[in-house]
Short mmCIF file of C-alpha atoms in Angstrom, two decimals:
data_model
loop_
_atom_site.label_atom_id
_atom_site.label_comp_id
_atom_site.label_asym_id
_atom_site.label_seq_id
_atom_site.Cartn_x
_atom_site.Cartn_y
_atom_site.Cartn_z
CA MET B 207 2.51 -14.44 0.34
CA THR B 208 3.15 -11.06 -1.53
CA ASN B 209 5.51 -8.14 -0.87
CA ALA B 210 4.79 -4.29 -1.46
CA MET B 211 6.96 -1.38 -2.02
CA ASN B 212 6.93 2.56 -2.48
CA ILE B 213 8.65 3.87 -5.22
CA LYS B 214 9.38 7.48 -5.59
CA ALA B 215 10.29 8.53 -9.20
CA ILE B 216 10.26 10.49 -11.75
CA GLU B 217 6.85 12.07 -13.24
CA LYS B 218 6.66 11.17 -16.90
CA PRO B 219 4.96 8.86 -19.51
CA GLY B 220 6.97 5.81 -19.70
CA VAL B 221 8.00 5.51 -16.34
CA LEU B 222 5.13 3.43 -14.94
CA SER B 223 5.50 1.22 -18.42
CA LYS B 224 9.28 0.65 -17.62
CA LEU B 225 8.82 -0.60 -13.74
CA THR B 226 6.14 -2.60 -14.49
CA SER B 227 7.85 -4.45 -17.53
CA PHE B 228 11.00 -4.50 -15.31
CA ILE B 229 9.59 -6.56 -12.83
CA ALA B 230 7.34 -8.25 -15.82
CA LYS B 231 10.77 -9.22 -16.82
CA ARG B 232 11.72 -11.67 -13.83
CA ASN B 233 8.58 -13.34 -14.23
CA VAL B 234 7.00 -11.59 -11.23
CA ASN B 235 3.41 -11.21 -10.95
CA ILE B 236 1.55 -7.56 -9.93
CA VAL B 237 -0.83 -7.86 -7.98
CA TYR B 238 -2.28 -4.47 -7.44
CA THR B 239 -0.23 -1.02 -7.75
CA GLN B 240 -1.21 2.60 -7.36
CA VAL B 241 -0.06 5.46 -9.37
CA TYR B 242 -0.35 8.81 -8.08
CA ARG B 243 1.62 12.11 -8.02
CA GLU B 244 3.15 13.45 -6.01
CA SER B 245 3.28 16.70 -7.66
CA SER B 246 4.62 18.07 -10.84
CA GLU B 247 8.23 16.64 -11.00
CA TYR B 248 7.18 13.19 -9.37
CA ALA B 249 5.34 10.42 -9.29
CA SER B 250 4.54 8.13 -5.95
CA THR B 251 4.19 4.74 -7.44
CA TYR B 252 2.81 1.68 -4.83
CA ILE B 253 3.55 -1.99 -6.55
CA GLU B 254 2.08 -5.67 -4.73
CA VAL B 255 3.87 -8.53 -5.98
CA GLU B 256 3.75 -12.48 -5.29
CA ASP B 257 5.89 -14.81 -4.45
CA VAL B 258 9.22 -12.78 -5.34
CA ASP B 259 12.02 -15.68 -4.41
CA ASP B 260 14.18 -12.27 -2.98
CA PHE B 261 12.31 -9.57 -2.76
CA ASP B 262 15.67 -7.56 -1.37
CA LEU B 263 17.55 -8.14 -4.55
CA LEU B 264 14.35 -6.58 -6.28
CA VAL B 265 13.95 -3.83 -4.50
CA LYS B 266 17.60 -3.28 -4.61
CA ASP B 267 17.72 -3.61 -8.73
CA ILE B 268 14.43 -0.69 -8.80
CA GLU B 269 16.53 1.70 -7.30
CA CYS B 270 19.14 1.65 -10.11
CA ILE B 271 16.57 2.44 -12.40
CA ASP B 272 17.33 5.91 -13.71
CA GLU B 273 14.41 7.88 -13.11
CA VAL B 274 13.56 6.19 -9.36
CA LEU B 275 15.28 8.02 -6.48
CA SER B 276 13.88 6.03 -4.00
CA VAL B 277 12.20 2.57 -2.58
CA LYS B 278 11.04 1.75 0.48
CA LYS B 279 9.61 -2.16 1.62
CA SER B 280 5.68 -1.29 2.55
CA PRO B 281 2.90 -3.78 4.17
CA SER B 282 0.59 -5.14 1.86
CA MET B 283 -2.86 -2.72 1.36
CA ASP B 284 -5.03 -5.94 1.68
CA LYS B 285 -3.14 -6.92 5.19
CA ILE B 286 -3.63 -2.85 6.60
CA TRP B 287 -7.00 -2.36 4.97
CA GLY B 288 -8.31 -5.61 4.57
CA LYS B 289 -12.28 -6.35 3.33
CA ARG B 290 -13.93 -3.46 2.57
CA ILE B 291 -17.47 -2.16 3.43
CA ILE B 292 -18.66 1.24 1.53
CA ILE B 293 -21.33 3.45 2.93
CA ILE B 294 -22.89 5.68 -0.38
CA GLY B 295 -25.46 8.18 0.54
CA GLY B 296 -26.30 11.38 2.61
CA GLY B 297 -28.48 13.60 5.62
CA ALA B 298 -28.63 11.75 9.17
CA GLN B 299 -28.92 8.37 7.89
CA ILE B 300 -25.29 7.65 6.25
CA SER B 301 -23.35 8.67 10.17
CA GLN B 302 -25.62 6.51 11.01
CA VAL B 303 -24.20 3.29 9.37
CA ALA B 304 -20.94 4.36 9.81
CA LEU B 305 -21.44 3.94 13.57
CA GLY B 306 -23.00 1.16 13.18
CA ALA B 307 -20.78 -0.37 10.81
CA ILE B 308 -17.29 1.47 12.54
CA THR B 309 -18.74 0.27 16.13
CA GLU B 310 -18.81 -3.73 14.47
CA ALA B 311 -15.87 -3.51 12.50
CA ASP B 312 -13.88 -2.68 15.88
CA ARG B 313 -14.85 -5.90 17.52
CA HIS B 314 -13.86 -7.99 14.55
CA ASN B 315 -10.85 -6.40 14.18
CA ILE B 316 -10.12 -6.78 18.02
CA ARG B 317 -10.15 -10.19 17.20
CA GLY B 318 -8.12 -10.87 14.33
CA GLU B 319 -10.05 -9.87 11.53
CA ARG B 320 -9.37 -6.51 9.11
CA ILE B 321 -12.32 -4.83 8.16
CA SER B 322 -12.38 -0.76 6.79
CA VAL B 323 -15.64 1.29 6.61
CA ASP B 324 -14.98 3.98 3.56
CA THR B 325 -17.81 6.19 3.14
CA LEU B 326 -18.88 8.74 1.06
CA PRO B 327 -22.11 11.43 1.60
CA ILE B 328 -23.33 12.45 -1.73
CA VAL B 329 -26.82 13.25 -2.54
CA GLY B 330 -28.56 13.32 -6.20
CA GLU B 331 -29.59 10.92 -9.11
CA LYS B 332 -26.58 11.31 -10.72
CA LYS B 333 -23.95 11.99 -8.57
CA LEU B 334 -25.33 8.56 -6.98
CA THR B 335 -25.54 6.83 -10.47
CA GLU B 336 -21.88 7.29 -11.02
CA ALA B 337 -20.53 6.91 -7.27
CA VAL B 338 -22.68 3.22 -7.15
CA ARG B 339 -21.25 2.29 -10.35
CA ALA B 340 -17.38 3.97 -9.77
CA VAL B 341 -17.69 0.72 -6.59
CA LEU B 342 -17.17 -1.65 -9.25
CA SER B 343 -13.50 0.05 -9.90
CA LEU B 344 -12.50 -0.71 -5.77
CA PRO B 345 -10.53 -3.60 -4.34
CA ARG B 346 -11.68 -6.04 -2.10
CA VAL B 347 -15.43 -4.74 -1.75
CA GLY B 348 -17.26 -6.84 0.55
CA VAL B 349 -20.10 -4.52 1.11
CA LEU B 350 -21.97 -1.69 -0.60
CA VAL B 351 -24.47 0.24 1.87
CA LEU B 352 -26.52 2.27 0.27
CA ALA B 353 -27.76 4.93 3.32
CA GLY B 354 -30.32 8.10 2.16
CA SER B 355 -34.44 8.13 2.68
CA LEU B 356 -34.88 8.02 -1.18
CA MET B 357 -33.13 6.28 -4.60
CA GLY B 358 -34.14 4.85 -7.15
CA GLY B 359 -34.04 5.50 -11.58
CA THR B 360 -30.76 5.25 -12.56
CA ILE B 361 -29.30 4.11 -9.96
CA VAL B 362 -30.29 0.67 -10.16
CA ASP B 363 -28.71 0.69 -13.45
CA SER B 364 -25.54 0.52 -11.70
CA ILE B 365 -26.46 -1.56 -9.10
CA LYS B 366 -27.18 -3.96 -11.66
CA GLU B 367 -23.72 -3.16 -12.86
CA ILE B 368 -22.11 -3.89 -9.68
CA LYS B 369 -24.76 -7.75 -9.66
CA GLN B 370 -23.73 -8.36 -12.85
CA HIS B 371 -19.94 -8.41 -12.34
CA SER B 372 -19.11 -8.81 -8.95
CA ASP B 373 -20.49 -10.51 -5.68
CA ILE B 374 -20.82 -6.98 -3.74
CA LYS B 375 -23.25 -7.26 -1.61
CA ILE B 376 -25.92 -4.62 -1.22
CA ILE B 377 -27.72 -3.54 1.87
CA SER B 378 -30.27 -0.77 1.45
CA LEU B 379 -32.21 1.15 4.17
CA ASN B 380 -35.64 0.85 3.63
CA MET B 381 -36.32 3.93 1.91
CA VAL B 382 -38.43 5.27 -0.79
CA GLY B 383 -37.97 3.85 -3.90
CA SER B 384 -36.51 1.21 -6.29
CA VAL B 385 -33.71 0.78 -5.15
CA ARG B 386 -34.70 -1.49 -2.00
CA ASN B 387 -36.02 -3.37 -4.62
CA TYR B 388 -32.54 -5.01 -6.19
CA ALA B 389 -30.90 -4.86 -2.47
CA ASP B 390 -29.78 -8.15 -1.09
CA LEU B 391 -30.87 -7.20 2.31
CA VAL B 392 -33.42 -4.26 3.10
CA VAL B 393 -32.73 -3.04 6.86
CA THR B 394 -34.97 -0.10 8.61
CA ASP B 395 -32.64 1.06 11.66
CA PRO B 396 -29.47 2.65 10.10
CA VAL B 397 -26.88 1.47 12.91
CA GLN B 398 -28.53 -1.67 12.36
CA ALA B 399 -27.95 -2.17 8.24
CA GLY B 400 -23.94 -0.68 9.33
CA VAL B 401 -23.67 -4.16 11.56
CA MET B 402 -24.67 -6.48 9.68
CA ALA B 403 -22.77 -5.09 6.88
CA VAL B 404 -19.70 -5.54 8.54
CA MET B 405 -21.38 -9.65 10.11
CA THR B 406 -21.91 -9.96 6.22
CA VAL B 407 -17.55 -10.18 5.24
CA ALA B 408 -16.41 -10.99 8.75
CA ASN B 409 -15.42 -14.70 8.85
CA THR B 410 -16.29 -14.44 13.09
CA ALA B 411 -19.45 -14.19 12.48
CA LYS B 412 -22.11 -16.53 11.70
CA PHE B 413 -24.36 -14.48 9.39
CA ASP B 414 -25.09 -15.63 5.73
CA ILE B 415 -27.08 -12.70 4.19
CA ASP B 416 -28.13 -14.92 1.07
CA ARG B 417 -30.54 -16.36 3.55
CA VAL B 418 -32.31 -13.61 5.05
CA ASP B 419 -35.77 -12.49 2.69
CA GLU B 420 -37.07 -10.05 4.63
CA VAL B 421 -37.22 -6.13 5.36
CA LEU B 422 -35.31 -6.07 8.53
CA MET F 147 -8.58 16.74 -17.87
CA THR F 148 -8.60 13.47 -17.44
CA ASN F 149 -10.41 9.60 -18.52
CA ALA F 150 -10.75 6.92 -16.99
CA MET F 151 -10.89 3.34 -18.48
CA ASN F 152 -11.73 -0.11 -16.41
CA ILE F 153 -9.96 -3.19 -18.04
CA LYS F 154 -10.65 -6.67 -17.53
CA ALA F 155 -7.93 -9.03 -19.19
CA ILE F 156 -6.90 -12.12 -18.74
CA GLU F 157 -4.48 -12.71 -15.64
CA LYS F 158 -0.63 -13.54 -15.88
CA PRO F 159 2.88 -11.69 -15.28
CA GLY F 160 3.31 -9.28 -17.80
CA VAL F 161 0.08 -8.00 -18.59
CA LEU F 162 -0.22 -4.46 -16.64
CA SER F 163 3.33 -4.02 -18.36
CA LYS F 164 1.51 -5.30 -21.78
CA LEU F 165 -1.01 -2.41 -21.30
CA THR F 166 0.90 0.62 -19.46
CA SER F 167 3.54 0.26 -22.24
CA PHE F 168 0.69 0.37 -24.33
CA ILE F 169 -0.14 3.86 -23.50
CA ALA F 170 3.08 4.63 -22.65
CA LYS F 171 4.42 4.97 -26.41
CA ARG F 172 0.97 7.09 -27.85
CA ASN F 173 3.02 9.41 -24.96
CA VAL F 174 0.18 9.15 -22.40
CA ASN F 175 0.30 10.04 -19.00
CA ILE F 176 -0.90 7.53 -16.39
CA VAL F 177 -1.80 9.35 -13.34
CA TYR F 178 -3.64 6.40 -11.43
CA THR F 179 -3.89 2.86 -11.90
CA GLN F 180 -5.28 -0.23 -10.00
CA VAL F 181 -4.84 -3.70 -10.69
CA TYR F 182 -6.32 -6.07 -8.94
CA ARG F 183 -7.31 -9.53 -9.24
CA GLU F 184 -10.30 -10.53 -9.68
CA SER F 185 -10.34 -14.90 -10.23
CA SER F 186 -7.45 -16.47 -10.57
CA GLU F 187 -8.39 -15.88 -14.29
CA TYR F 188 -8.74 -12.86 -14.63
CA ALA F 189 -7.80 -9.54 -13.27
CA SER F 190 -8.56 -6.12 -13.47
CA THR F 191 -6.95 -2.92 -14.25
CA TYR F 192 -8.15 0.89 -13.73
CA ILE F 193 -6.65 3.28 -15.61
CA GLU F 194 -6.57 6.97 -15.45
CA VAL F 195 -4.71 8.87 -17.99
CA GLU F 196 -4.25 12.94 -18.68
CA ASP F 197 -5.12 15.05 -21.46
CA VAL F 198 -6.01 12.46 -24.54
CA ASP F 199 -6.66 13.59 -27.86
CA ASP F 200 -9.33 10.80 -28.56
CA PHE F 201 -10.09 9.04 -25.50
CA ASP F 202 -12.61 6.62 -27.58
CA LEU F 203 -9.43 5.51 -30.02
CA LEU F 204 -7.85 4.92 -26.85
CA VAL F 205 -10.36 2.62 -25.45
CA LYS F 206 -11.20 0.57 -29.15
CA ASP F 207 -7.10 0.31 -29.54
CA ILE F 208 -6.47 -1.86 -26.45
CA GLU F 209 -9.90 -3.18 -26.74
CA CYS F 210 -7.71 -5.03 -29.87
CA ILE F 211 -5.31 -6.51 -27.10
CA ASP F 212 -4.95 -10.30 -26.89
CA GLU F 213 -5.13 -10.40 -23.51
CA VAL F 214 -7.31 -7.98 -22.87
CA LEU F 215 -11.44 -9.27 -22.51
CA SER F 216 -13.77 -5.43 -22.63
CA VAL F 217 -12.65 -2.37 -21.87
CA LYS F 218 -15.41 0.03 -20.20
CA LYS F 219 -15.35 3.82 -20.25
CA SER F 220 -15.36 5.13 -16.27
CA PRO F 221 -15.57 8.49 -14.21
CA SER F 222 -11.93 8.82 -12.47
CA MET F 223 -11.49 8.09 -8.54
CA ASP F 224 -10.10 11.42 -7.87
CA LYS F 225 -13.85 13.19 -9.34
CA ILE F 226 -16.03 10.17 -7.32
CA TRP F 227 -13.98 9.93 -4.13
CA GLY F 228 -12.38 13.28 -3.45
CA LYS F 229 -10.01 14.75 -0.84
CA ARG F 230 -9.51 11.80 1.49
CA ILE F 231 -10.10 11.66 5.77
CA ILE F 232 -8.43 8.49 7.02
CA ILE F 233 -9.60 8.20 10.65
CA ILE F 234 -7.65 5.60 12.50
CA GLY F 235 -7.59 3.93 16.08
CA GLY F 236 -10.51 2.24 17.90
CA GLY F 237 -12.93 1.74 20.93
CA ALA F 238 -15.72 4.42 21.50
CA GLN F 239 -13.25 6.92 19.94
CA ILE F 240 -13.84 6.12 16.63
CA SER F 241 -17.16 5.94 15.46
CA GLN F 242 -17.56 9.20 17.40
CA VAL F 243 -14.91 11.02 14.58
CA ALA F 244 -16.21 9.60 11.85
CA LEU F 245 -19.91 11.12 12.60
CA GLY F 246 -18.47 14.10 12.89
CA ALA F 247 -16.08 13.75 10.19
CA ILE F 248 -19.41 12.10 7.67
CA THR F 249 -21.52 14.57 9.06
CA GLU F 250 -19.34 17.56 8.65
CA ALA F 251 -18.47 16.27 4.73
CA ASP F 252 -22.30 16.25 3.93
CA ARG F 253 -22.71 19.40 3.97
CA HIS F 254 -19.76 20.64 2.04
CA ASN F 255 -20.86 17.97 -0.90
CA ILE F 256 -23.79 19.73 -0.90
CA ARG F 257 -22.02 22.51 -1.94
CA GLY F 258 -20.15 20.80 -4.31
CA GLU F 259 -17.35 19.53 -2.93
CA ARG F 260 -16.25 15.69 -2.45
CA ILE F 261 -14.84 14.73 0.50
CA SER F 262 -14.69 10.74 1.53
CA VAL F 263 -13.94 9.61 5.06
CA ASP F 264 -12.52 6.26 5.31
CA THR F 265 -12.23 4.41 9.11
CA LEU F 266 -9.69 1.80 10.07
CA PRO F 267 -10.62 0.74 13.43
CA ILE F 268 -7.59 -0.93 14.99
CA VAL F 269 -5.95 -1.46 18.34
CA GLY F 270 -2.35 -2.11 19.51
CA GLU F 271 1.04 -0.61 18.95
CA LYS F 272 2.65 -2.44 16.42
CA LYS F 273 -0.96 -2.53 14.04
CA LEU F 274 -1.32 1.29 14.52
CA THR F 275 2.51 2.11 13.36
CA GLU F 276 1.86 -0.23 10.59
CA ALA F 277 -1.33 0.77 9.55
CA VAL F 278 -0.35 5.24 10.12
CA ARG F 279 2.92 3.98 7.70
CA ALA F 280 0.87 2.80 5.20
CA VAL F 281 -1.27 5.73 4.76
CA LEU F 282 1.40 7.11 2.84
CA SER F 283 0.87 4.75 0.34
CA LEU F 284 -2.95 6.13 -0.13
CA PRO F 285 -3.40 9.38 -2.90
CA ARG F 286 -5.39 11.86 -1.97
CA VAL F 287 -5.39 12.00 1.54
CA GLY F 288 -6.02 15.68 3.55
CA VAL F 289 -6.19 14.56 6.93
CA LEU F 290 -5.83 11.46 9.10
CA VAL F 291 -6.92 11.30 12.83
CA LEU F 292 -5.59 9.50 15.49
CA ALA F 293 -9.20 8.32 17.42
CA GLY F 294 -8.16 6.31 20.69
CA SER F 295 -7.48 6.71 24.45
CA LEU F 296 -3.33 6.08 24.34
CA MET F 297 -1.21 5.98 21.38
CA GLY F 298 2.73 6.30 21.69
CA GLY F 299 5.90 4.57 21.17
CA THR F 300 6.80 3.18 17.86
CA ILE F 301 3.18 5.41 16.48
CA VAL F 302 5.34 8.55 16.73
CA ASP F 303 7.70 7.56 14.06
CA SER F 304 5.13 6.47 11.62
CA ILE F 305 3.96 10.05 12.65
CA LYS F 306 7.49 11.93 11.46
CA GLU F 307 7.52 9.42 8.46
CA ILE F 308 4.37 11.26 7.14
CA LYS F 309 5.14 14.59 7.92
CA GLN F 310 8.50 13.61 6.70
CA HIS F 311 7.64 12.69 2.93
CA SER F 312 3.39 14.33 2.39
CA ASP F 313 1.61 17.13 2.85
CA ILE F 314 -1.00 15.29 5.43
CA LYS F 315 -2.19 16.84 8.55
CA ILE F 316 -2.40 15.34 11.39
CA ILE F 317 -5.13 15.42 14.23
CA SER F 318 -4.76 14.61 17.38
CA LEU F 319 -7.65 13.09 20.16
CA ASN F 320 -6.78 14.68 23.40
CA MET F 321 -5.55 11.19 24.70
CA VAL F 322 -2.85 9.41 27.06
CA GLY F 323 1.03 9.01 25.31
CA SER F 324 3.52 11.04 23.26
CA VAL F 325 1.15 11.03 19.65
CA ARG F 326 -0.75 14.37 20.88
CA ASN F 327 2.79 15.84 21.18
CA TYR F 328 3.84 15.75 16.76
CA ALA F 329 0.30 16.38 15.83
CA ASP F 330 -1.34 19.76 14.12
CA LEU F 331 -4.33 20.31 16.05
CA VAL F 332 -4.83 18.21 19.77
CA VAL F 333 -9.02 17.92 19.72
CA THR F 334 -10.55 16.97 22.60
CA ASP F 335 -14.20 15.81 21.91
CA PRO F 336 -14.29 13.70 18.92
CA VAL F 337 -16.91 14.57 16.82
CA GLN F 338 -15.25 18.00 16.95
CA ALA F 339 -11.90 16.28 15.26
CA GLY F 340 -14.12 14.91 12.80
CA VAL F 341 -15.54 18.43 11.74
CA MET F 342 -12.79 19.71 11.86
CA ALA F 343 -10.30 17.59 9.67
CA VAL F 344 -13.12 18.17 7.06
CA MET F 345 -12.77 21.93 7.79
CA THR F 346 -9.20 21.84 7.03
CA VAL F 347 -9.04 20.18 3.08
CA ALA F 348 -12.75 21.63 3.00
CA ASN F 349 -12.60 24.92 0.02
CA THR F 350 -16.04 26.12 1.09
CA ALA F 351 -14.46 26.73 4.90
CA LYS F 352 -13.06 29.23 5.94
CA PHE F 353 -10.64 27.55 8.85
CA ASP F 354 -6.27 27.00 8.17
CA ILE F 355 -5.30 24.18 11.05
CA ASP F 356 -1.86 25.17 10.56
CA ARG F 357 -3.05 28.76 12.59
CA VAL F 358 -4.55 27.18 15.58
CA ASP F 359 -1.91 26.62 17.56
CA GLU F 360 -3.80 25.46 21.22
CA VAL F 361 -5.46 21.94 22.56
CA LEU F 362 -9.34 22.26 21.70
#
């Protein structure tokens, strides 16, 4: 069982360290955290913890830390955003892939799943290489869809890194360039590519991407 | 100037605390961090730091920590994902809003902007209330678009919280229910709602949402 909270605190070096060591001393495991600056004065810290006996007490204790201004209990990110489909590419294709993925996620979420669809419209080999590699830094990603007309070169290196370091599945549109040779599935129709990305992660779908060995 | 790294470490209570205090002792400010479990044994920690004199040295020092298995330099999340549009809703509308937002973001990103579009297809007052409130826990959100046919009740409470605690702008489709009374902009056409969400955050667009005072 996970619990989550949002902590508003003064922004200065060491505050996150103080918060995390405060929690670690109680032998509570932090499973996810996010810090971001609200302004030059304040930082917002989201912390998700696991198996806490008395979460309300932990919240109260954290409220007493000098640098902390307020603590608010929050639903866990996992519960809200669920499994994630990432779509990267550009032009006419990317919004069509998103349309397929979002429509299909809506159909599964209505039956109790939780799948969200994140889209980064971007072009150019260098930018795409960086963006694809950065997917490794995102939590809970199930599938990455590459949505463009031409992708190859160093983008392939990023795909190899994803394959090496994660279980993220890769769907590529049937496009020019070497990227499609490294995808788990190549799909010609962009709407269908989006639908299949969601089917790959949905527990309510009977689809095993590893059993498909053809260009659709 | 920010630098970022991905740290693979053994998963146990106190490891994040050890990492953050190690960095804090060097008087380096952590501006963003994310931890997530890769498995029951390993956790992946993404850390973004600011104004480090010698980032390569910091990486090397962190590699020497007992629990750390590997450290990889990474581009910053801000640089990759940029400003974020969040679209929450369901049915026929949500994918149409996304289509407008993604197509418009593609047009701006091609001119040097970095805007991404994140979509959660979900329905039901309670689930929507939670999801809208959770937007406050996300970094770099510029606009939230509510994409449905009927939203009101407790969803309004979440919108009020967002207004109180952030500068996030809210665009609502012209729908049944009280939500549209609390939006910064009400738009009838879903594709246009998506386009305007992106125009609101894009530096390359000449559009000020606060100067529009009508239902489009």
